[in-house]
Short mmCIF file of C-alpha atoms in Angstrom, two decimals:
data_model
loop_
_atom_site.label_atom_id
_atom_site.label_comp_id
_atom_site.label_asym_id
_atom_site.label_seq_id
_atom_site.Cartn_x
_atom_site.Cartn_y
_atom_site.Cartn_z
CA MET A 18 -56.02 13.02 33.02
CA ASP A 19 -54.88 11.30 36.18
CA LEU A 20 -50.95 11.01 35.12
CA ASP A 21 -50.24 8.38 37.92
CA ALA A 22 -52.85 6.34 36.95
CA TYR A 23 -52.02 6.30 33.34
CA VAL A 24 -48.53 5.62 34.24
CA GLY A 25 -49.52 2.80 36.51
CA LEU A 26 -51.70 1.19 33.54
CA HIS A 27 -48.89 1.39 31.04
CA ARG A 28 -45.73 1.13 33.30
CA ALA A 29 -45.42 -2.61 32.46
CA GLU A 30 -45.71 -2.18 28.63
CA TRP A 31 -42.60 0.50 28.89
CA ALA A 32 -40.81 -1.93 30.86
CA ARG A 33 -41.08 -4.54 28.62
CA LEU A 34 -40.33 -2.32 25.48
CA GLU A 35 -37.12 -1.15 27.14
CA ASN A 36 -36.16 -4.91 27.59
CA LEU A 37 -36.70 -6.02 24.06
CA VAL A 38 -34.65 -2.76 22.74
CA ARG A 39 -31.75 -4.28 24.76
CA ARG A 40 -32.29 -7.61 23.40
CA ALA A 41 -32.51 -6.35 19.84
CA ALA A 42 -28.81 -5.51 20.29
CA ARG A 43 -28.59 -9.09 19.25
CA PRO A 44 -31.64 -9.70 17.04
CA ARG A 45 -30.61 -12.99 15.96
CA ARG A 46 -31.19 -14.29 19.64
CA MET A 47 -34.68 -12.52 19.22
CA SER A 48 -37.97 -14.77 18.09
CA GLY A 49 -40.42 -13.56 15.44
CA VAL A 50 -42.88 -13.12 18.21
CA GLU A 51 -40.73 -10.76 20.01
CA LEU A 52 -39.80 -8.75 17.08
CA ASP A 53 -43.38 -8.29 16.29
CA GLU A 54 -44.04 -7.43 20.09
CA LEU A 55 -41.33 -4.91 19.67
CA VAL A 56 -43.09 -3.04 17.03
CA ASP A 57 -46.10 -3.16 18.43
CA LEU A 58 -45.10 -2.06 21.78
CA TYR A 59 -42.92 0.88 19.98
CA GLN A 60 -45.93 2.21 18.37
CA ARG A 61 -48.05 2.13 21.46
CA ALA A 62 -45.29 3.91 23.53
CA ALA A 63 -45.37 6.61 20.86
CA THR A 64 -48.86 6.96 21.26
CA HIS A 65 -48.54 7.32 25.04
CA LEU A 66 -45.67 9.85 24.60
CA SER A 67 -47.72 11.82 22.52
CA VAL A 68 -50.94 11.97 24.85
CA ILE A 69 -48.73 12.77 27.81
CA ARG A 70 -47.10 15.64 26.07
CA SER A 71 -50.36 16.93 24.97
CA ARG A 72 -52.03 16.72 28.26
CA CYS A 73 -49.72 16.33 31.36
CA PRO A 74 -46.44 17.21 29.96
CA ASP A 75 -44.44 15.94 33.20
CA PRO A 76 -40.56 16.62 32.08
CA MET A 77 -38.94 13.64 33.74
CA LEU A 78 -41.61 11.56 32.54
CA VAL A 79 -41.39 12.82 28.90
CA ASP A 80 -37.43 12.71 28.87
CA ARG A 81 -37.63 8.83 29.97
CA LEU A 82 -40.31 7.79 27.67
CA GLY A 83 -38.82 9.85 25.09
CA GLY A 84 -35.70 8.13 25.53
CA THR A 85 -37.06 4.69 25.31
CA VAL A 86 -39.14 5.59 22.04
CA THR A 87 -36.13 7.13 20.46
CA ARG A 88 -34.02 3.69 20.94
CA ALA A 89 -37.12 1.69 19.83
CA ARG A 90 -37.41 3.76 16.62
CA ALA A 91 -33.83 3.32 15.79
CA VAL A 92 -34.24 -0.53 16.20
CA VAL A 93 -37.50 -0.76 14.31
CA THR A 94 -36.67 1.62 11.32
CA GLY A 95 -33.02 0.68 11.26
CA THR A 96 -31.63 4.22 12.16
CA ARG A 97 -28.27 4.31 12.84
CA ASP A 98 -27.53 4.79 16.62
CA PRO A 99 -24.36 7.01 16.58
CA GLY A 100 -23.31 5.33 20.09
CA TRP A 101 -20.34 3.60 21.64
CA HIS A 102 -21.14 0.56 19.45
CA VAL A 103 -20.14 2.00 16.14
CA VAL A 104 -16.60 2.20 17.82
CA GLY A 105 -16.73 -1.16 19.15
CA ARG A 106 -17.96 -2.36 15.67
CA PHE A 107 -14.93 -0.84 14.08
CA PHE A 108 -12.46 -2.62 16.53
CA THR A 109 -14.33 -5.99 16.61
CA VAL A 110 -15.09 -6.36 12.64
CA THR A 111 -14.10 -3.64 10.53
CA PHE A 112 -10.41 -3.22 11.47
CA PRO A 113 -9.44 -6.53 12.00
CA ALA A 114 -11.40 -7.89 8.96
CA ALA A 115 -9.77 -5.41 6.76
CA VAL A 116 -6.13 -6.55 7.99
CA TYR A 117 -7.06 -10.22 8.13
CA ALA A 118 -8.20 -10.00 4.38
CA ARG A 119 -4.96 -8.63 3.42
CA ARG A 120 -2.73 -10.99 5.24
CA GLY A 121 -1.11 -12.55 2.74
CA TRP A 122 0.25 -9.00 1.62
CA VAL A 123 1.20 -8.41 5.03
CA LEU A 124 3.32 -11.51 5.21
CA ALA A 125 4.97 -10.89 1.84
CA THR A 126 5.82 -7.34 2.79
CA CYS A 127 7.47 -8.56 6.00
CA ALA A 128 9.52 -11.22 4.69
CA GLY A 129 10.51 -8.85 1.60
CA SER A 130 11.67 -6.24 4.11
CA LEU A 131 13.32 -8.38 6.43
CA ALA A 132 15.44 -9.89 3.71
CA VAL A 133 16.37 -6.67 2.32
CA ALA A 134 17.30 -5.45 6.04
CA LEU A 135 19.02 -8.80 6.55
CA ALA A 136 21.18 -8.50 3.21
CA LEU A 137 22.26 -5.04 3.92
CA GLY A 138 23.47 -5.91 7.60
CA LEU A 139 25.58 -8.75 6.12
CA TRP A 140 26.82 -6.58 3.32
CA VAL A 141 28.23 -4.07 5.83
CA LEU A 142 29.57 -6.75 7.93
CA ASN A 143 31.25 -8.66 4.93
CA SER A 144 32.38 -5.76 2.82
CA PRO A 145 35.22 -3.61 3.59
CA ALA A 146 34.20 -1.15 1.01
CA ALA A 147 30.60 -0.92 2.03
CA TYR A 148 31.58 -0.60 5.73
CA SER A 149 33.93 2.32 5.28
CA GLY A 150 31.83 3.96 2.11
CA LEU A 151 28.72 4.24 3.89
CA LEU A 152 29.35 5.89 7.29
CA PRO A 153 32.56 7.60 8.34
CA PRO A 154 34.26 5.64 10.90
CA ASP A 155 33.89 8.59 13.70
CA GLU A 156 29.85 8.23 13.12
CA VAL A 157 30.15 4.60 13.56
CA ALA A 158 32.30 4.60 16.67
CA ALA A 159 29.86 7.45 18.19
CA MET A 160 26.84 5.30 17.56
CA CYS A 161 28.28 1.95 19.00
CA ARG A 162 29.54 4.09 21.82
CA THR A 163 26.72 6.33 23.00
CA ASP A 164 24.41 7.49 20.28
CA PHE A 165 22.32 4.50 19.78
CA ALA A 166 21.34 3.99 23.31
CA ARG A 167 21.14 7.68 24.19
CA TYR A 168 18.45 8.26 21.45
CA TYR A 169 16.09 6.20 23.81
CA SER A 170 16.63 8.06 27.12
CA GLU A 171 17.91 11.55 26.05
CA ASN A 172 14.31 13.13 26.00
CA PRO A 173 11.69 12.96 28.89
CA ALA A 174 9.56 9.69 28.36
CA ALA A 175 6.20 11.36 28.03
CA SER A 176 7.41 13.93 25.34
CA PHE A 177 9.43 11.29 23.63
CA ALA A 178 6.39 8.72 23.39
CA ALA A 179 4.20 11.49 21.82
CA HIS A 180 6.99 12.34 19.34
CA VAL A 181 7.19 8.35 18.39
CA TRP A 182 3.87 8.00 17.99
CA THR A 183 3.71 11.10 16.03
CA ASN A 184 6.37 10.14 13.61
CA ASN A 185 5.57 6.39 13.24
CA ALA A 186 2.01 7.40 12.63
CA TRP A 187 2.67 9.62 9.84
CA VAL A 188 5.05 7.26 8.05
CA SER A 189 2.40 4.18 8.31
CA ALA A 190 -0.13 6.75 6.68
CA SER A 191 2.05 8.03 4.21
CA ALA A 192 2.96 4.37 3.46
CA ILE A 193 -0.71 3.73 2.89
CA ALA A 194 -1.84 6.93 1.09
CA LEU A 195 0.93 6.89 -1.44
CA GLY A 196 0.03 3.43 -2.34
CA ALA A 197 -2.56 5.42 -4.80
CA LEU A 198 0.30 6.39 -6.76
CA ALA A 199 0.57 2.53 -8.25
CA GLY A 200 2.38 1.60 -4.95
CA LEU A 201 5.81 3.12 -6.12
CA PRO A 202 6.39 5.59 -3.35
CA THR A 203 5.10 2.94 -0.62
CA LEU A 204 7.97 0.66 -1.94
CA ALA A 205 10.53 3.62 -1.15
CA VAL A 206 9.26 4.06 2.13
CA LEU A 207 9.51 0.38 3.01
CA LEU A 208 13.05 0.22 1.41
CA ALA A 209 14.04 3.23 3.38
CA ASN A 210 12.88 1.66 6.69
CA ALA A 211 14.68 -1.86 5.82
CA THR A 212 17.74 -0.12 5.00
CA ASN A 213 18.01 1.88 8.20
CA LEU A 214 17.23 -1.10 10.26
CA GLY A 215 19.80 -3.23 8.10
CA LEU A 216 22.46 -0.82 8.11
CA VAL A 217 22.42 0.21 11.81
CA GLY A 218 22.03 -3.49 12.53
CA GLY A 219 25.13 -4.29 10.81
CA TYR A 220 27.57 -1.55 12.00
CA MET A 221 26.43 -2.16 15.52
CA THR A 222 27.32 -5.97 15.08
CA SER A 223 30.31 -4.93 13.52
CA CYS A 224 31.80 -3.15 16.63
CA GLY A 225 30.42 -6.11 19.11
CA GLU A 226 27.31 -4.33 20.12
CA SER A 227 24.55 -6.75 18.44
CA THR A 228 23.39 -7.43 22.07
CA GLN A 229 22.65 -3.91 22.84
CA PHE A 230 21.11 -3.34 19.23
CA PHE A 231 18.57 -6.08 19.63
CA THR A 232 17.63 -5.76 23.45
CA LEU A 233 17.04 -2.03 22.36
CA ILE A 234 15.22 -2.69 19.09
CA LEU A 235 13.26 -5.67 19.93
CA PRO A 236 11.24 -4.39 23.06
CA HIS A 237 9.30 -1.53 20.87
CA GLY A 238 10.35 -2.90 17.63
CA LEU A 239 8.64 -6.21 17.26
CA LEU A 240 5.00 -4.34 17.21
CA GLU A 241 6.15 -1.07 15.46
CA LEU A 242 7.61 -2.96 12.60
CA ALA A 243 4.35 -5.19 12.49
CA VAL A 244 2.48 -2.28 12.31
CA VAL A 245 4.84 -0.81 9.46
CA PHE A 246 4.77 -3.79 7.50
CA THR A 247 0.92 -4.00 7.70
CA ALA A 248 0.90 -0.32 6.21
CA GLY A 249 3.21 -0.77 3.73
CA ALA A 250 1.19 -3.92 2.55
CA VAL A 251 -2.07 -1.97 2.24
CA GLY A 252 -0.17 0.60 0.20
CA LEU A 253 1.04 -1.68 -2.22
CA ARG A 254 -2.43 -3.45 -2.37
CA LEU A 255 -4.06 -0.17 -2.89
CA GLY A 256 -1.52 0.56 -5.75
CA TRP A 257 -2.09 -2.95 -7.27
CA SER A 258 -5.68 -2.26 -7.43
CA MET A 259 -5.16 0.11 -9.95
CA ILE A 260 -2.74 -1.94 -11.94
CA ASP A 261 -5.09 -4.97 -11.68
CA PRO A 262 -8.56 -4.30 -10.55
CA GLY A 263 -9.94 -7.95 -11.19
CA PRO A 264 -13.61 -8.07 -12.17
CA ARG A 265 -14.34 -4.66 -10.96
CA ARG A 266 -14.00 -1.32 -12.84
CA ARG A 267 -10.83 0.45 -11.95
CA ALA A 268 -12.63 3.41 -9.99
CA GLU A 269 -14.44 0.73 -7.85
CA ALA A 270 -11.76 -1.04 -7.13
CA LEU A 271 -9.42 1.71 -6.05
CA ALA A 272 -12.35 3.17 -4.06
CA MET A 273 -13.03 -0.26 -2.19
CA GLU A 274 -9.37 -0.45 -1.12
CA GLY A 275 -9.26 3.12 -0.31
CA ARG A 276 -12.20 2.87 2.12
CA ALA A 277 -10.66 -0.21 3.82
CA ALA A 278 -7.00 1.61 4.03
CA VAL A 279 -8.53 4.41 5.75
CA ALA A 280 -9.83 2.08 8.43
CA ILE A 281 -6.68 0.18 8.66
CA SER A 282 -4.92 3.65 9.31
CA LEU A 283 -6.94 4.54 12.01
CA GLY A 284 -6.58 1.25 13.78
CA LEU A 285 -2.88 0.99 13.45
CA ALA A 286 -2.60 4.18 14.91
CA VAL A 287 -3.71 2.69 18.17
CA ALA A 288 -1.18 0.04 17.79
CA LEU A 289 1.31 2.75 17.18
CA ALA A 290 0.52 4.17 20.36
CA LEU A 291 1.07 1.15 22.49
CA SER A 292 4.38 0.60 20.76
CA GLY A 293 5.47 4.41 21.24
CA LEU A 294 4.46 3.77 25.10
CA ILE A 295 6.61 0.76 25.17
CA GLU A 296 9.60 2.38 23.46
CA ALA A 297 9.39 5.36 25.77
CA PHE A 298 9.11 3.76 28.90
CA VAL A 299 10.17 0.38 28.67
CA THR A 300 12.91 0.36 26.11
CA PRO A 301 15.28 2.41 27.94
CA SER A 302 14.13 1.09 31.53
CA SER A 303 16.44 -0.53 33.84
CA LEU A 304 14.22 -3.83 33.38
CA PRO A 305 16.46 -7.19 32.51
CA ALA A 306 16.73 -7.18 28.72
CA GLY A 307 14.73 -10.65 28.94
CA VAL A 308 11.51 -8.77 30.39
CA ARG A 309 11.72 -6.29 28.02
CA ILE A 310 11.92 -8.30 25.07
CA ALA A 311 9.23 -10.34 26.67
CA ILE A 312 6.87 -7.37 26.86
CA GLY A 313 7.67 -6.61 23.29
CA ALA A 314 6.75 -10.04 22.34
CA ALA A 315 3.53 -9.99 24.31
CA ALA A 316 2.29 -6.77 22.44
CA LEU A 317 3.03 -8.50 19.24
CA ALA A 318 1.46 -11.66 20.07
CA LEU A 319 -1.72 -9.40 21.42
CA PHE A 320 -2.06 -7.57 18.10
CA VAL A 321 -1.22 -10.57 15.90
CA GLY A 322 -3.83 -13.09 17.92
CA TYR A 323 -6.60 -9.86 17.84
CA VAL A 324 -6.43 -9.87 13.97
CA LEU A 325 -6.51 -13.68 13.61
CA VAL A 326 -9.26 -14.11 16.03
CA TYR A 327 -11.64 -11.18 15.20
CA GLY A 328 -10.58 -10.94 11.86
CA SER A 329 -11.09 -14.63 10.63
CA ARG A 330 -14.47 -14.33 12.42
CA ALA A 331 -15.60 -11.30 10.52
CA VAL A 332 -14.45 -12.45 7.14
CA ALA A 333 -16.04 -15.72 7.50
CA ALA A 334 -19.43 -13.69 8.26
CA GLY A 335 -18.42 -11.85 5.07
CA GLU A 336 -17.04 -8.42 6.07
CA THR A 337 -14.21 -7.24 4.10
CA GLY A 338 -13.55 -4.08 6.09
CA ASP A 339 -15.31 -2.14 3.62
CA LEU A 340 -18.64 -0.21 4.23
CA GLU A 341 -21.37 -2.57 5.74
CA LYS A 342 -23.30 -4.17 3.32
CA ASP A 343 -26.37 -1.95 3.62
CA LEU A 344 -24.55 1.16 2.79
CA LEU A 345 -22.94 -0.65 -0.11
CA VAL A 346 -26.54 -0.38 -1.91
CA ASP A 347 -25.84 3.00 -2.20
CA LEU A 348 -23.23 2.64 -4.19
CA ALA A 349 -25.02 0.33 -6.80
CA PRO A 350 -25.48 1.35 -10.32
CA THR A 351 -28.62 2.43 -11.29
CA VAL A 352 -30.75 2.72 -14.38
#
């Protein structure tokens, strides 16, 4: 067989097949005629590949045409391509849809946690018994004088960022996972977080260091607290699915919430990496306080805007953050 002549005869078909495979990434934009053409060209290219392999197996040609046929087969048969588009789908559909679908729980968790923190801070400020009974005066003085600010700068920024990210990711993952125990441990995690925030804020304000408190907390804390509240909300909803599964069986409700919780945990870990970098490099920096807080506000706005835009779009399209619809068929009961 004259390989050059064979390639020349079919090159245009292979090029057309490659073009259709690229277009199939957005199948809704393809017409029925194009989809039929894609199937036909895939079958013909598979035959061409078989002929070349058996009669004149040129390695470069076999590799190139084989790649085209493999990608076309994935499109035609629906085989999943474990490529980067899976990662892209996670961050543009699965994760934001899961968070957006739980936005009511997130807002309620945020409001409740901040209310507890504010109440405890005011208690410390207005109750002499609480002020003197919760922390010894020397610890309060040390906190106001050096300890609170030194925490953010006493270690190298890179190692501090890694430490903060690991710790916060663990706390968030625990808040989500412990929700399976009827949500009670998750409430404890949220209460501990709110208590720490409120008491430290109250003591720092009592000694005239409220400005230092907020300028050191807000740059990284805006995003960090949003992530913690989200994790807590997911854990609470996971626990609630055991108490009130709705029209689903209890095991099905727990499984559905659990799968979404895993996706949310992974996405929140990325957000916590960003807040960790801010905490290590921005919070203790010499930048003006307004600039540092603006950076924190921008990070929070980016996270909230991302969830609102991509999440609302995905939920409107029927996504929930659970498995894709074609995989959910495998979970349906059979008789």
